[in-house]
mmCIF file of C-alpha atoms and ligand atoms in Angstrom:
data_model
loop_
_atom_site.group_PDB
_atom_site.id
_atom_site.type_symbol
_atom_site.label_atom_id
_atom_site.label_comp_id
_atom_site.label_asym_id
_atom_site.label_seq_id
_atom_site.Cartn_x
_atom_site.Cartn_y
_atom_site.Cartn_z
ATOM 1 C CA MET A 1 133.628 169.957 157.954
ATOM 2 C CA PRO A 2 130.039 169.563 156.692
ATOM 3 C CA THR A 3 127.793 168.140 159.395
ATOM 4 C CA GLN A 4 125.304 165.454 158.501
ATOM 5 C CA SER A 5 121.780 166.745 159.101
ATOM 6 C CA SER A 6 119.564 164.482 161.198
ATOM 7 C CA PRO A 7 116.703 162.817 159.290
ATOM 8 C CA ASP A 8 113.341 164.533 159.146
ATOM 9 C CA LEU A 9 111.094 162.576 161.518
ATOM 10 C CA SER A 10 107.796 164.016 160.341
ATOM 11 C CA VAL A 11 105.080 161.592 159.223
ATOM 12 C CA ALA A 12 105.311 162.968 155.680
ATOM 13 C CA ALA A 13 109.095 162.479 155.500
ATOM 14 C CA ILE A 14 108.918 158.914 156.897
ATOM 15 C CA CYS A 15 106.295 158.031 154.276
ATOM 16 C CA GLU A 16 108.391 159.629 151.542
ATOM 17 C CA ARG A 17 111.410 157.523 152.502
ATOM 18 C CA ALA A 18 109.236 154.374 152.636
ATOM 19 C CA LEU A 19 108.101 155.098 149.079
ATOM 20 C CA ASP A 20 111.796 155.279 148.162
ATOM 21 C CA GLY A 21 112.314 151.802 149.605
ATOM 22 C CA ALA A 22 113.457 152.527 153.184
ATOM 23 C CA ARG A 23 111.814 150.439 155.913
ATOM 24 C CA PRO A 24 110.711 152.631 158.818
ATOM 25 C CA SER A 25 112.922 152.289 161.916
ATOM 26 C CA ALA A 26 111.482 151.625 165.392
ATOM 27 C CA PRO A 27 111.284 155.349 166.303
ATOM 28 C CA GLU A 28 109.742 156.078 162.916
ATOM 29 C CA LEU A 29 107.117 153.376 163.433
ATOM 30 C CA GLU A 30 106.388 154.927 166.797
ATOM 31 C CA THR A 31 105.750 158.270 165.093
ATOM 32 C CA LEU A 32 103.466 156.680 162.509
ATOM 33 C CA LEU A 33 101.450 154.718 165.083
ATOM 34 C CA SER A 34 101.077 157.734 167.375
ATOM 35 C CA VAL A 35 98.970 159.602 164.858
ATOM 36 C CA SER A 36 95.656 160.322 166.563
ATOM 37 C CA SER A 37 93.099 161.068 163.840
ATOM 38 C CA GLU A 38 92.057 159.605 160.502
ATOM 39 C CA GLU A 39 92.981 162.922 158.914
ATOM 40 C CA GLU A 40 96.549 162.850 160.217
ATOM 41 C CA ALA A 41 96.764 159.205 159.257
ATOM 42 C CA GLU A 42 95.848 159.824 155.628
ATOM 43 C CA PRO A 43 99.460 160.288 154.372
ATOM 44 C CA VAL A 44 100.368 156.937 155.972
ATOM 45 C CA PHE A 45 97.388 155.251 154.315
ATOM 46 C CA ALA A 46 98.203 156.931 150.982
ATOM 47 C CA ALA A 47 101.787 155.627 151.081
ATOM 48 C CA ALA A 48 100.507 152.126 151.914
ATOM 49 C CA ARG A 49 98.061 152.258 148.990
ATOM 50 C CA GLU A 50 100.805 153.392 146.632
ATOM 51 C CA LEU A 51 103.084 150.525 147.697
ATOM 52 C CA ARG A 52 100.212 148.043 147.331
ATOM 53 C CA LYS A 53 99.586 149.393 143.848
ATOM 54 C CA ARG A 54 103.240 148.936 142.878
ATOM 55 C CA HIS A 55 103.097 145.289 143.984
ATOM 56 C CA PHE A 56 99.563 144.199 143.184
ATOM 57 C CA GLY A 57 98.174 146.873 140.858
ATOM 58 C CA ALA A 58 94.432 147.175 141.513
ATOM 59 C CA ALA A 59 94.083 143.502 142.497
ATOM 60 C CA ILE A 60 92.544 142.540 145.838
ATOM 61 C CA PHE A 61 92.120 138.874 146.795
ATOM 62 C CA LEU A 62 89.088 137.283 148.450
ATOM 63 C CA SER A 63 89.246 134.669 151.190
ATOM 64 C CA GLY A 64 86.307 132.386 152.053
ATOM 65 C CA PHE A 65 85.938 131.564 155.730
ATOM 66 C CA VAL A 66 84.972 128.123 157.033
ATOM 67 C CA TYR A 67 84.752 127.803 160.818
ATOM 68 C CA TYR A 68 84.285 124.038 160.933
ATOM 69 C CA THR A 69 84.409 123.356 164.659
ATOM 70 C CA THR A 70 83.768 125.957 167.345
ATOM 71 C CA TYR A 71 84.653 123.702 170.292
ATOM 72 C CA CYS A 72 87.776 124.847 172.069
ATOM 73 C CA ARG A 73 89.829 123.713 175.060
ATOM 74 C CA ASN A 74 91.376 127.164 175.623
ATOM 75 C CA HIS A 75 90.363 130.165 177.689
ATOM 76 C CA CYS A 76 91.450 133.170 175.613
ATOM 77 C CA ASN A 77 90.028 136.136 177.462
ATOM 78 C CA PHE A 78 89.056 137.978 174.276
ATOM 79 C CA CYS A 79 87.277 135.129 172.489
ATOM 80 C CA LEU A 80 83.590 134.232 172.365
ATOM 81 C CA TYR A 81 84.496 130.567 171.834
ATOM 82 C CA ARG A 82 86.640 130.182 174.978
ATOM 83 C CA LYS A 83 85.905 126.974 176.855
ATOM 84 C CA GLY A 84 82.807 127.060 179.010
ATOM 85 C CA ASN A 85 81.249 130.169 177.452
ATOM 86 C CA ASP A 86 77.582 129.267 177.043
ATOM 87 C CA ALA A 87 77.001 132.350 174.892
ATOM 88 C CA ALA A 88 79.042 130.829 172.051
ATOM 89 C CA PRO A 89 77.343 128.938 169.210
ATOM 90 C CA ARG A 90 78.884 125.431 169.357
ATOM 91 C CA TYR A 91 78.970 122.993 166.489
ATOM 92 C CA ARG A 92 81.159 120.491 164.644
ATOM 93 C CA LYS A 93 80.389 120.393 160.944
ATOM 94 C CA SER A 94 80.504 117.135 158.998
ATOM 95 C CA LEU A 95 82.783 116.743 155.990
ATOM 96 C CA ASP A 96 79.692 116.859 153.768
ATOM 97 C CA GLU A 97 78.578 120.170 155.243
ATOM 98 C CA ILE A 98 82.093 121.568 154.879
ATOM 99 C CA LEU A 99 82.372 120.477 151.258
ATOM 100 C CA THR A 100 78.946 121.884 150.403
ATOM 101 C CA LEU A 101 80.007 125.221 151.842
ATOM 102 C CA CYS A 102 83.372 125.162 150.065
ATOM 103 C CA ARG A 103 81.666 124.417 146.752
ATOM 104 C CA GLY A 104 79.363 127.372 147.376
ATOM 105 C CA LEU A 105 82.292 129.679 148.129
ATOM 106 C CA THR A 106 84.135 128.431 145.056
ATOM 107 C CA GLY A 107 81.052 129.040 142.934
ATOM 108 C CA GLU A 108 80.967 132.625 144.197
ATOM 109 C CA GLY A 109 84.564 133.009 143.047
ATOM 110 C CA ILE A 110 86.757 133.299 146.166
ATOM 111 C CA ASN A 111 90.551 132.999 145.667
ATOM 112 C CA LEU A 112 91.373 130.923 148.753
ATOM 113 C CA ILE A 113 89.672 129.034 151.564
ATOM 114 C CA ASP A 114 90.473 129.487 155.248
ATOM 115 C CA LEU A 115 89.658 126.334 157.256
ATOM 116 C CA THR A 116 89.501 127.510 160.872
ATOM 117 C CA SER A 117 88.685 125.801 164.164
ATOM 118 C CA GLY A 118 88.870 126.132 167.888
ATOM 119 C CA GLU A 119 91.401 123.878 169.587
ATOM 120 C CA ASP A 120 88.773 121.142 169.649
ATOM 121 C CA PRO A 121 89.493 118.579 172.416
ATOM 122 C CA LEU A 122 88.482 115.822 169.967
ATOM 123 C CA THR A 123 91.659 116.460 167.980
ATOM 124 C CA HIS A 124 93.934 118.535 170.205
ATOM 125 C CA ASP A 125 93.567 116.323 173.283
ATOM 126 C CA THR A 126 93.716 112.999 171.446
ATOM 127 C CA GLY A 127 96.458 113.902 168.948
ATOM 128 C CA ASP A 128 94.399 112.257 166.194
ATOM 129 C CA TYR A 129 94.176 114.775 163.360
ATOM 130 C CA GLN A 130 93.267 112.298 160.607
ATOM 131 C CA SER A 131 89.864 113.950 160.069
ATOM 132 C CA TYR A 132 91.671 117.264 159.437
ATOM 133 C CA TYR A 133 94.020 115.730 156.851
ATOM 134 C CA ASP A 134 91.019 114.137 155.138
ATOM 135 C CA MET A 135 89.141 117.437 155.171
ATOM 136 C CA ILE A 136 92.092 119.395 153.726
ATOM 137 C CA ALA A 137 92.631 116.820 150.980
ATOM 138 C CA ALA A 138 88.930 116.726 150.092
ATOM 139 C CA VAL A 139 88.533 120.522 150.005
ATOM 140 C CA ARG A 140 91.652 120.845 147.884
ATOM 141 C CA ARG A 141 90.479 118.122 145.497
ATOM 142 C CA GLU A 142 86.933 119.500 145.177
ATOM 143 C CA THR A 143 87.755 123.194 144.855
ATOM 144 C CA GLY A 144 91.319 123.416 143.531
ATOM 145 C CA LYS A 145 91.726 126.548 145.681
ATOM 146 C CA PRO A 146 94.750 127.300 147.882
ATOM 147 C CA ILE A 147 93.987 126.389 151.490
ATOM 148 C CA MET A 148 94.785 128.288 154.647
ATOM 149 C CA ILE A 149 94.534 126.239 157.824
ATOM 150 C CA SER A 150 93.949 127.912 161.211
ATOM 151 C CA PRO A 151 93.778 125.117 163.811
ATOM 152 C CA GLY A 152 95.631 126.847 166.666
ATOM 153 C CA VAL A 153 98.820 125.267 167.987
ATOM 154 C CA VAL A 154 99.529 121.777 166.638
ATOM 155 C CA PRO A 155 102.708 119.639 166.743
ATOM 156 C CA ALA A 156 105.382 119.846 164.028
ATOM 157 C CA ASP A 157 104.569 116.435 162.524
ATOM 158 C CA VAL A 158 100.897 117.410 162.225
ATOM 159 C CA LEU A 159 101.909 120.528 160.299
ATOM 160 C CA VAL A 160 103.916 118.364 157.901
ATOM 161 C CA LYS A 161 100.887 116.136 157.330
ATOM 162 C CA MET A 162 98.615 119.147 156.827
ATOM 163 C CA GLN A 163 100.999 120.480 154.218
ATOM 164 C CA GLN A 164 101.150 117.072 152.539
ATOM 165 C CA ALA A 165 97.342 116.899 152.541
ATOM 166 C CA GLY A 166 97.250 120.176 150.578
ATOM 167 C CA ALA A 167 97.413 123.163 152.951
ATOM 168 C CA THR A 168 99.434 126.100 151.600
ATOM 169 C CA ILE A 169 99.196 128.648 154.437
ATOM 170 C CA PHE A 170 99.285 128.249 158.235
ATOM 171 C CA ALA A 171 97.603 131.068 160.178
ATOM 172 C CA CYS A 172 98.380 131.470 163.870
ATOM 173 C CA TYR A 173 98.127 134.888 165.470
ATOM 174 C CA GLN A 174 100.227 135.774 168.488
ATOM 175 C CA GLU A 175 97.790 138.661 169.284
ATOM 176 C CA THR A 176 100.725 140.560 170.836
ATOM 177 C CA HIS A 177 104.463 139.954 170.948
ATOM 178 C CA THR A 178 104.723 141.485 174.412
ATOM 179 C CA ARG A 179 104.922 138.593 176.864
ATOM 180 C CA ASP A 180 103.102 140.258 179.790
ATOM 181 C CA LEU A 181 100.155 141.293 177.668
ATOM 182 C CA TYR A 182 100.066 137.879 175.944
ATOM 183 C CA LYS A 183 99.630 136.197 179.338
ATOM 184 C CA LYS A 184 96.520 138.280 179.955
ATOM 185 C CA LEU A 185 95.039 137.374 176.570
ATOM 186 C CA ARG A 186 96.005 133.784 175.789
ATOM 187 C CA VAL A 187 95.612 132.483 179.319
ATOM 188 C CA GLN A 188 97.781 129.452 180.166
ATOM 189 C CA GLN A 189 99.106 129.101 176.619
ATOM 190 C CA ASP A 190 102.862 129.033 176.209
ATOM 191 C CA PHE A 191 104.161 132.080 174.322
ATOM 192 C CA ASP A 192 107.144 130.283 172.801
ATOM 193 C CA GLU A 193 105.150 127.239 171.793
ATOM 194 C CA ARG A 194 102.830 129.436 169.743
ATOM 195 C CA CYS A 195 105.829 131.103 168.059
ATOM 196 C CA ALA A 196 107.334 127.669 167.421
ATOM 197 C CA ALA A 197 104.175 126.522 165.629
ATOM 198 C CA ARG A 198 104.693 129.231 162.999
ATOM 199 C CA ALA A 199 108.372 128.352 162.595
ATOM 200 C CA ASN A 200 107.462 124.660 162.279
ATOM 201 C CA ALA A 201 104.844 125.455 159.642
ATOM 202 C CA ARG A 202 107.472 127.272 157.613
ATOM 203 C CA ARG A 203 109.821 124.303 157.959
ATOM 204 C CA ALA A 204 106.966 122.076 156.794
ATOM 205 C CA GLY A 205 106.788 124.119 153.595
ATOM 206 C CA MET A 206 103.791 126.333 154.320
ATOM 207 C CA LEU A 207 103.534 130.093 154.044
ATOM 208 C CA VAL A 208 102.709 131.696 157.390
ATOM 209 C CA GLU A 209 100.370 134.383 158.716
ATOM 210 C CA ASP A 210 100.876 136.103 162.067
ATOM 211 C CA GLY A 211 98.667 138.823 163.512
ATOM 212 C CA ILE A 212 97.763 141.046 166.424
ATOM 213 C CA LEU A 213 94.736 142.385 168.229
ATOM 214 C CA THR A 214 94.385 146.105 168.872
ATOM 215 C CA GLY A 215 92.254 147.620 171.620
ATOM 216 C CA VAL A 216 93.080 144.982 174.247
ATOM 217 C CA GLY A 217 95.310 147.094 176.469
ATOM 218 C CA ASP A 218 98.110 147.328 173.901
ATOM 219 C CA THR A 219 100.285 150.455 173.704
ATOM 220 C CA VAL A 220 102.071 152.067 170.752
ATOM 221 C CA ALA A 221 105.272 150.379 171.973
ATOM 222 C CA ASP A 222 103.550 146.964 171.944
ATOM 223 C CA ARG A 223 102.317 147.490 168.410
ATOM 224 C CA VAL A 224 105.753 148.658 167.207
ATOM 225 C CA ASN A 225 107.277 145.581 168.831
ATOM 226 C CA SER A 226 104.802 143.327 167.010
ATOM 227 C CA ILE A 227 105.367 144.966 163.639
ATOM 228 C CA LEU A 228 109.124 144.521 164.025
ATOM 229 C CA GLU A 229 108.679 140.884 165.096
ATOM 230 C CA MET A 230 106.335 140.032 162.234
ATOM 231 C CA SER A 231 108.412 141.728 159.556
ATOM 232 C CA GLY A 232 111.649 140.477 161.136
ATOM 233 C CA ASN A 233 110.414 136.923 160.733
ATOM 234 C CA ASP A 234 109.506 137.787 157.186
ATOM 235 C CA TRP A 235 106.154 135.996 157.343
ATOM 236 C CA GLU A 236 104.287 136.109 154.060
ATOM 237 C CA LEU A 237 101.019 137.390 155.575
ATOM 238 C CA ALA A 238 100.251 139.602 158.559
ATOM 239 C CA ARG A 239 97.152 141.167 160.045
ATOM 240 C CA SER A 240 95.728 143.357 162.714
ATOM 241 C CA MET A 241 92.166 143.102 164.058
ATOM 242 C CA THR A 242 90.337 145.488 166.344
ATOM 243 C CA PHE A 243 89.094 143.704 169.456
ATOM 244 C CA VAL A 244 85.311 143.244 169.577
ATOM 245 C CA PRO A 245 84.055 142.700 173.176
ATOM 246 C CA GLN A 246 82.330 139.313 173.580
ATOM 247 C CA GLU A 247 79.399 138.322 175.738
ATOM 248 C CA GLY A 248 80.212 135.948 178.579
ATOM 249 C CA THR A 249 83.981 136.624 178.530
ATOM 250 C CA PRO A 250 86.265 138.402 181.011
ATOM 251 C CA LEU A 251 86.866 141.289 178.568
ATOM 252 C CA ALA A 252 83.156 141.769 177.799
ATOM 253 C CA GLY A 253 83.163 145.129 179.559
ATOM 254 C CA LEU A 254 85.943 146.756 177.527
ATOM 255 C CA PRO A 255 84.727 149.691 175.456
ATOM 256 C CA ILE A 256 84.146 149.292 171.725
ATOM 257 C CA GLN A 257 87.225 150.652 169.972
ATOM 258 C CA SER A 258 87.715 152.826 166.931
ATOM 259 C CA PRO A 259 89.587 150.901 164.228
ATOM 260 C CA LEU A 260 92.267 153.620 163.893
ATOM 261 C CA HIS A 261 95.037 151.605 165.562
ATOM 262 C CA GLU A 262 94.250 148.553 163.436
ATOM 263 C CA LEU A 263 94.316 150.665 160.285
ATOM 264 C CA LEU A 264 97.627 152.288 161.227
ATOM 265 C CA VAL A 265 99.176 148.870 161.870
ATOM 266 C CA THR A 266 97.847 147.603 158.528
ATOM 267 C CA ALA A 267 99.406 150.580 156.735
ATOM 268 C CA ALA A 268 102.686 150.327 158.659
ATOM 269 C CA LEU A 269 102.926 146.621 157.768
ATOM 270 C CA ARG A 270 102.738 147.567 154.094
ATOM 271 C CA LEU A 271 105.497 150.169 154.574
ATOM 272 C CA MET A 272 107.701 147.554 156.249
ATOM 273 C CA LYS A 273 107.247 144.895 153.586
ATOM 274 C CA PRO A 274 105.368 146.041 150.503
ATOM 275 C CA GLY A 275 104.774 142.599 148.928
ATOM 276 C CA TRP A 276 103.063 140.743 151.725
ATOM 277 C CA MET A 277 99.374 139.996 152.149
ATOM 278 C CA THR A 278 97.702 142.156 154.746
ATOM 279 C CA THR A 279 94.121 141.718 155.772
ATOM 280 C CA ALA A 280 90.883 143.637 155.551
ATOM 281 C CA SER A 281 88.690 141.377 157.680
ATOM 282 C CA LEU A 282 84.908 141.588 157.511
ATOM 283 C CA ASP A 283 84.892 140.058 160.988
ATOM 284 C CA CYS A 284 85.398 143.324 162.880
ATOM 285 C CA GLU A 285 82.943 145.759 161.271
ATOM 286 C CA SER A 286 81.508 143.750 158.408
ATOM 287 C CA LEU A 287 80.985 145.437 155.030
ATOM 288 C CA ALA A 288 80.650 148.901 156.575
ATOM 289 C CA GLY A 289 84.324 148.779 157.608
ATOM 290 C CA LEU A 290 85.721 147.395 154.370
ATOM 291 C CA LYS A 291 86.543 150.605 152.521
ATOM 292 C CA ALA A 292 88.584 152.000 155.417
ATOM 293 C CA ARG A 293 90.603 148.774 155.621
ATOM 294 C CA LEU A 294 91.325 148.722 151.904
ATOM 295 C CA ASP A 295 92.196 152.412 152.083
ATOM 296 C CA ALA A 296 94.839 151.469 154.664
ATOM 297 C CA GLY A 297 96.577 149.273 152.093
ATOM 298 C CA ALA A 298 95.190 145.797 152.815
ATOM 299 C CA SER A 299 95.443 143.276 149.957
ATOM 300 C CA VAL A 300 93.052 140.469 150.943
ATOM 301 C CA VAL A 301 89.447 140.562 152.142
ATOM 302 C CA THR A 302 88.818 137.822 154.689
ATOM 303 C CA SER A 303 85.909 136.388 156.637
ATOM 304 C CA ILE A 304 83.651 136.053 153.601
ATOM 305 C CA ILE A 305 80.932 133.685 154.828
ATOM 306 C CA TYR A 306 78.299 131.906 152.797
ATOM 307 C CA PRO A 307 74.877 132.920 154.190
ATOM 308 C CA GLU A 308 72.264 130.628 155.720
ATOM 309 C CA THR A 309 74.461 127.586 156.161
ATOM 310 C CA GLY A 310 74.843 127.890 159.927
ATOM 311 C CA PHE A 311 78.566 128.627 159.797
ATOM 312 C CA CYS A 312 79.855 131.468 162.001
ATOM 313 C CA GLY A 313 82.465 134.194 162.083
ATOM 314 C CA VAL A 314 84.778 134.759 165.064
ATOM 315 C CA ALA A 315 84.867 138.360 166.298
ATOM 316 C CA ASN A 316 81.346 138.916 165.007
ATOM 317 C CA ALA A 317 79.874 135.449 165.012
ATOM 318 C CA GLU A 318 76.653 136.226 163.175
ATOM 319 C CA LEU A 319 76.757 139.892 162.145
ATOM 320 C CA ASP A 320 75.515 140.354 158.562
ATOM 321 C CA VAL A 321 76.132 136.683 157.671
ATOM 322 C CA ASP A 322 72.591 135.628 156.813
ATOM 323 C CA GLU A 323 71.860 139.115 155.486
ATOM 324 C CA GLY A 324 74.388 138.304 152.725
ATOM 325 C CA LEU A 325 76.671 141.264 153.399
ATOM 326 C CA ARG A 326 79.762 139.113 153.944
ATOM 327 C CA THR A 327 79.632 137.635 150.455
ATOM 328 C CA VAL A 328 81.630 137.948 147.246
ATOM 329 C CA PRO A 329 79.031 140.085 145.395
ATOM 330 C CA ALA A 330 78.833 142.501 148.336
ATOM 331 C CA VAL A 331 82.640 142.811 148.467
ATOM 332 C CA LEU A 332 82.906 143.251 144.696
ATOM 333 C CA GLY A 333 80.504 146.183 144.950
ATOM 334 C CA VAL A 334 82.846 147.929 147.397
ATOM 335 C CA LEU A 335 85.932 147.181 145.279
ATOM 336 C CA ALA A 336 84.281 148.596 142.165
ATOM 337 C CA GLY A 337 83.428 151.803 143.981
ATOM 338 C CA MET A 338 87.100 152.214 144.894
ATOM 339 C CA GLY A 339 88.642 151.587 141.473
ATOM 340 C CA LEU A 340 89.883 148.178 142.659
ATOM 341 C CA ARG A 341 89.164 144.735 141.243
ATOM 342 C CA GLN A 342 89.292 141.149 142.410
ATOM 343 C CA GLY A 343 92.658 139.508 141.703
ATOM 344 C CA SER A 344 92.532 136.340 139.610
ATOM 345 C CA ASP A 345 93.422 132.856 140.844
ATOM 346 C CA GLU A 346 96.464 132.996 138.536
ATOM 347 C CA GLU A 347 97.646 136.208 140.213
ATOM 348 C CA TYR A 348 97.186 134.646 143.635
ATOM 349 C CA ALA A 349 99.094 131.531 142.531
ATOM 350 C CA ALA A 350 101.884 133.772 141.198
ATOM 351 C CA TRP A 351 102.063 135.525 144.577
ATOM 352 C CA ILE A 352 102.322 132.149 146.351
ATOM 353 C CA ASP A 353 105.055 130.983 143.975
ATOM 354 C CA GLY A 354 106.942 134.270 144.295
ATOM 355 C CA SER A 355 106.780 134.054 148.090
ATOM 356 C CA ARG A 356 108.096 130.499 147.990
ATOM 357 C CA VAL A 357 110.972 131.448 145.735
ATOM 358 C CA ALA A 358 111.823 134.380 148.008
ATOM 359 C CA ARG A 359 111.936 131.986 150.973
ATOM 360 C CA ALA A 360 113.222 128.990 149.075
ATOM 361 C CA VAL A 361 110.277 126.993 150.456
ATOM 362 C CA PRO A 362 110.072 123.628 148.668
ATOM 363 C CA VAL A 363 107.178 123.553 146.223
ATOM 364 C CA ALA A 364 104.549 121.011 147.287
HETATM 365 N N1 SAM B 1 91.532 128.686 167.545
HETATM 366 C C1 SAM B 1 92.543 129.060 166.618
HETATM 367 C C2 SAM B 1 93.473 130.073 167.204
HETATM 368 O O1 SAM B 1 93.098 130.692 168.193
HETATM 369 O O2 SAM B 1 94.563 130.261 166.641
HETATM 370 C C3 SAM B 1 91.956 129.580 165.345
HETATM 371 C C4 SAM B 1 90.937 130.687 165.502
HETATM 372 S S1 SAM B 1 91.817 132.168 165.444
HETATM 373 C C5 SAM B 1 92.081 132.309 163.774
HETATM 374 C C6 SAM B 1 90.781 133.371 165.851
HETATM 375 C C7 SAM B 1 91.458 134.733 165.780
HETATM 376 O O3 SAM B 1 90.451 135.682 165.711
HETATM 377 C C8 SAM B 1 92.283 135.052 167.006
HETATM 378 O O4 SAM B 1 93.613 134.634 166.852
HETATM 379 C C9 SAM B 1 92.138 136.553 167.125
HETATM 380 O O5 SAM B 1 93.186 137.206 166.469
HETATM 381 C C10 SAM B 1 90.829 136.830 166.413
HETATM 382 N N2 SAM B 1 89.761 137.123 167.403
HETATM 383 C C11 SAM B 1 89.197 136.245 168.251
HETATM 384 N N3 SAM B 1 88.307 136.867 169.038
HETATM 385 C C12 SAM B 1 88.308 138.157 168.664
HETATM 386 C C13 SAM B 1 87.592 139.297 169.102
HETATM 387 N N4 SAM B 1 86.754 139.236 170.122
HETATM 388 N N5 SAM B 1 87.825 140.462 168.482
HETATM 389 C C14 SAM B 1 88.708 140.541 167.463
HETATM 390 N N6 SAM B 1 89.406 139.496 167.011
HETATM 391 C C15 SAM B 1 89.223 138.311 167.601
HETATM 392 C C1 MD0 B 2 88.992 136.471 159.674
HETATM 393 N N1 MD0 B 2 87.254 135.367 160.958
HETATM 394 O O1 MD0 B 2 89.694 136.424 158.675
HETATM 395 C C2 MD0 B 2 88.489 135.175 160.271
HETATM 396 C C3 MD0 B 2 89.533 134.536 161.174
HETATM 397 C C4 MD0 B 2 91.420 132.919 160.795
HETATM 398 N N2 MD0 B 2 92.512 132.624 159.921
HETATM 399 C C5 MD0 B 2 90.774 134.172 160.368
HETATM 400 C C6 MD0 B 2 89.855 135.394 162.388
HETATM 401 O O2 MD0 B 2 88.733 137.528 160.209
HETATM 402 FE FE1 SF4 B 3 90.004 128.948 171.242
HETATM 403 FE FE2 SF4 B 3 91.162 130.239 169.228
HETATM 404 FE FE3 SF4 B 3 89.134 131.364 170.614
HETATM 405 FE FE4 SF4 B 3 91.495 131.065 171.780
HETATM 406 S S1 SF4 B 3 91.062 132.349 169.959
HETATM 407 S S2 SF4 B 3 89.503 130.546 172.696
HETATM 408 S S3 SF4 B 3 92.227 129.150 170.900
HETATM 409 S S4 SF4 B 3 89.017 129.569 169.321
#
């Protein structure tokens, strides 16, 4: 009787099978994420790039970032904007200021706009989100761009109204899908409620982004668990961000991390589901870290911020913003040097439509 040989569990063989269409199993993901140098990681990154190329060609999409209110009722241990942190820049932008910024971003040529906020007590504690619906509708009307909304956890009926106002994507990152670790990060926030917000957004007809933080006490097993959760839910977008220690917060003393774990997760996400949007955020290391993130197979550059308007980033609130390094022209320079190009609005719209068809999400 011929015996079946056991599969080759080397990094190279796992990548080879992924290129042939096989999703890595949990033990295989563990092997990929255990790689300990950029050099060893290169075959994983190369496979991710190849799969991105098969799905998107050389196209990379650009996301404009609009952090419209930095007030927050929560106490996330990793976040500069946690309630009571005096080191955080606090503001609430008016609709006029938001629209001026969005026009500027549109003029620069971004493909989508991410409207992000803290869980501002003015909305989250009163339940009155009318100003958010008005903002979404106005930004959509003025720019014509697809809108991502990142308001934190909001009720199901609010998600329906956000979708009706013109939001296409709901972003809400679990940070980790390991309950014990989550409790240490998103203090006093219900794990299941946050998961439910994503499910409700999908029911409301939006595409959904989930994501994790690396470098916050997470292990390889935690990261494997998150990758399986995110791809198991078949979200349309997923991301990983390297934790940046923040002044005035309980995790301020953690060491600055290398981005290797983030990059490995980004590449593994591509191997799990080649057609989804994965993120190269300028928020972690600004422009200097962009090439490495694109080399790991990311398909959208996020946290592009219009300079000198007083709007902030999250993980790096002010780094390189007014210097103009987190802008479309700066990003295009990096893309050109890598043989990549900005995707068109039509290509982004086709990706949205394709994702909706795949999920049978009703078209708004
Ligand atoms: N307040 C909303 C919420 O928490 O969902 C929206 C803001 S949310 C999009 C901010 C995200 O940035 C977090 O979910 C986290 O993944 C990331 N982030 C926040 N602080 C960070 C830090 N210090 N380092 C890296 N990423 C961070
Ligand atoms: C980013 N600063 O893309 C933004 C933010 C919210 N949807 C995204 C964390 O890195
Ligand atoms: Fe608030 Fe979001 Fe920061 Fe948590 S991550 S403190 S919810 S702004």
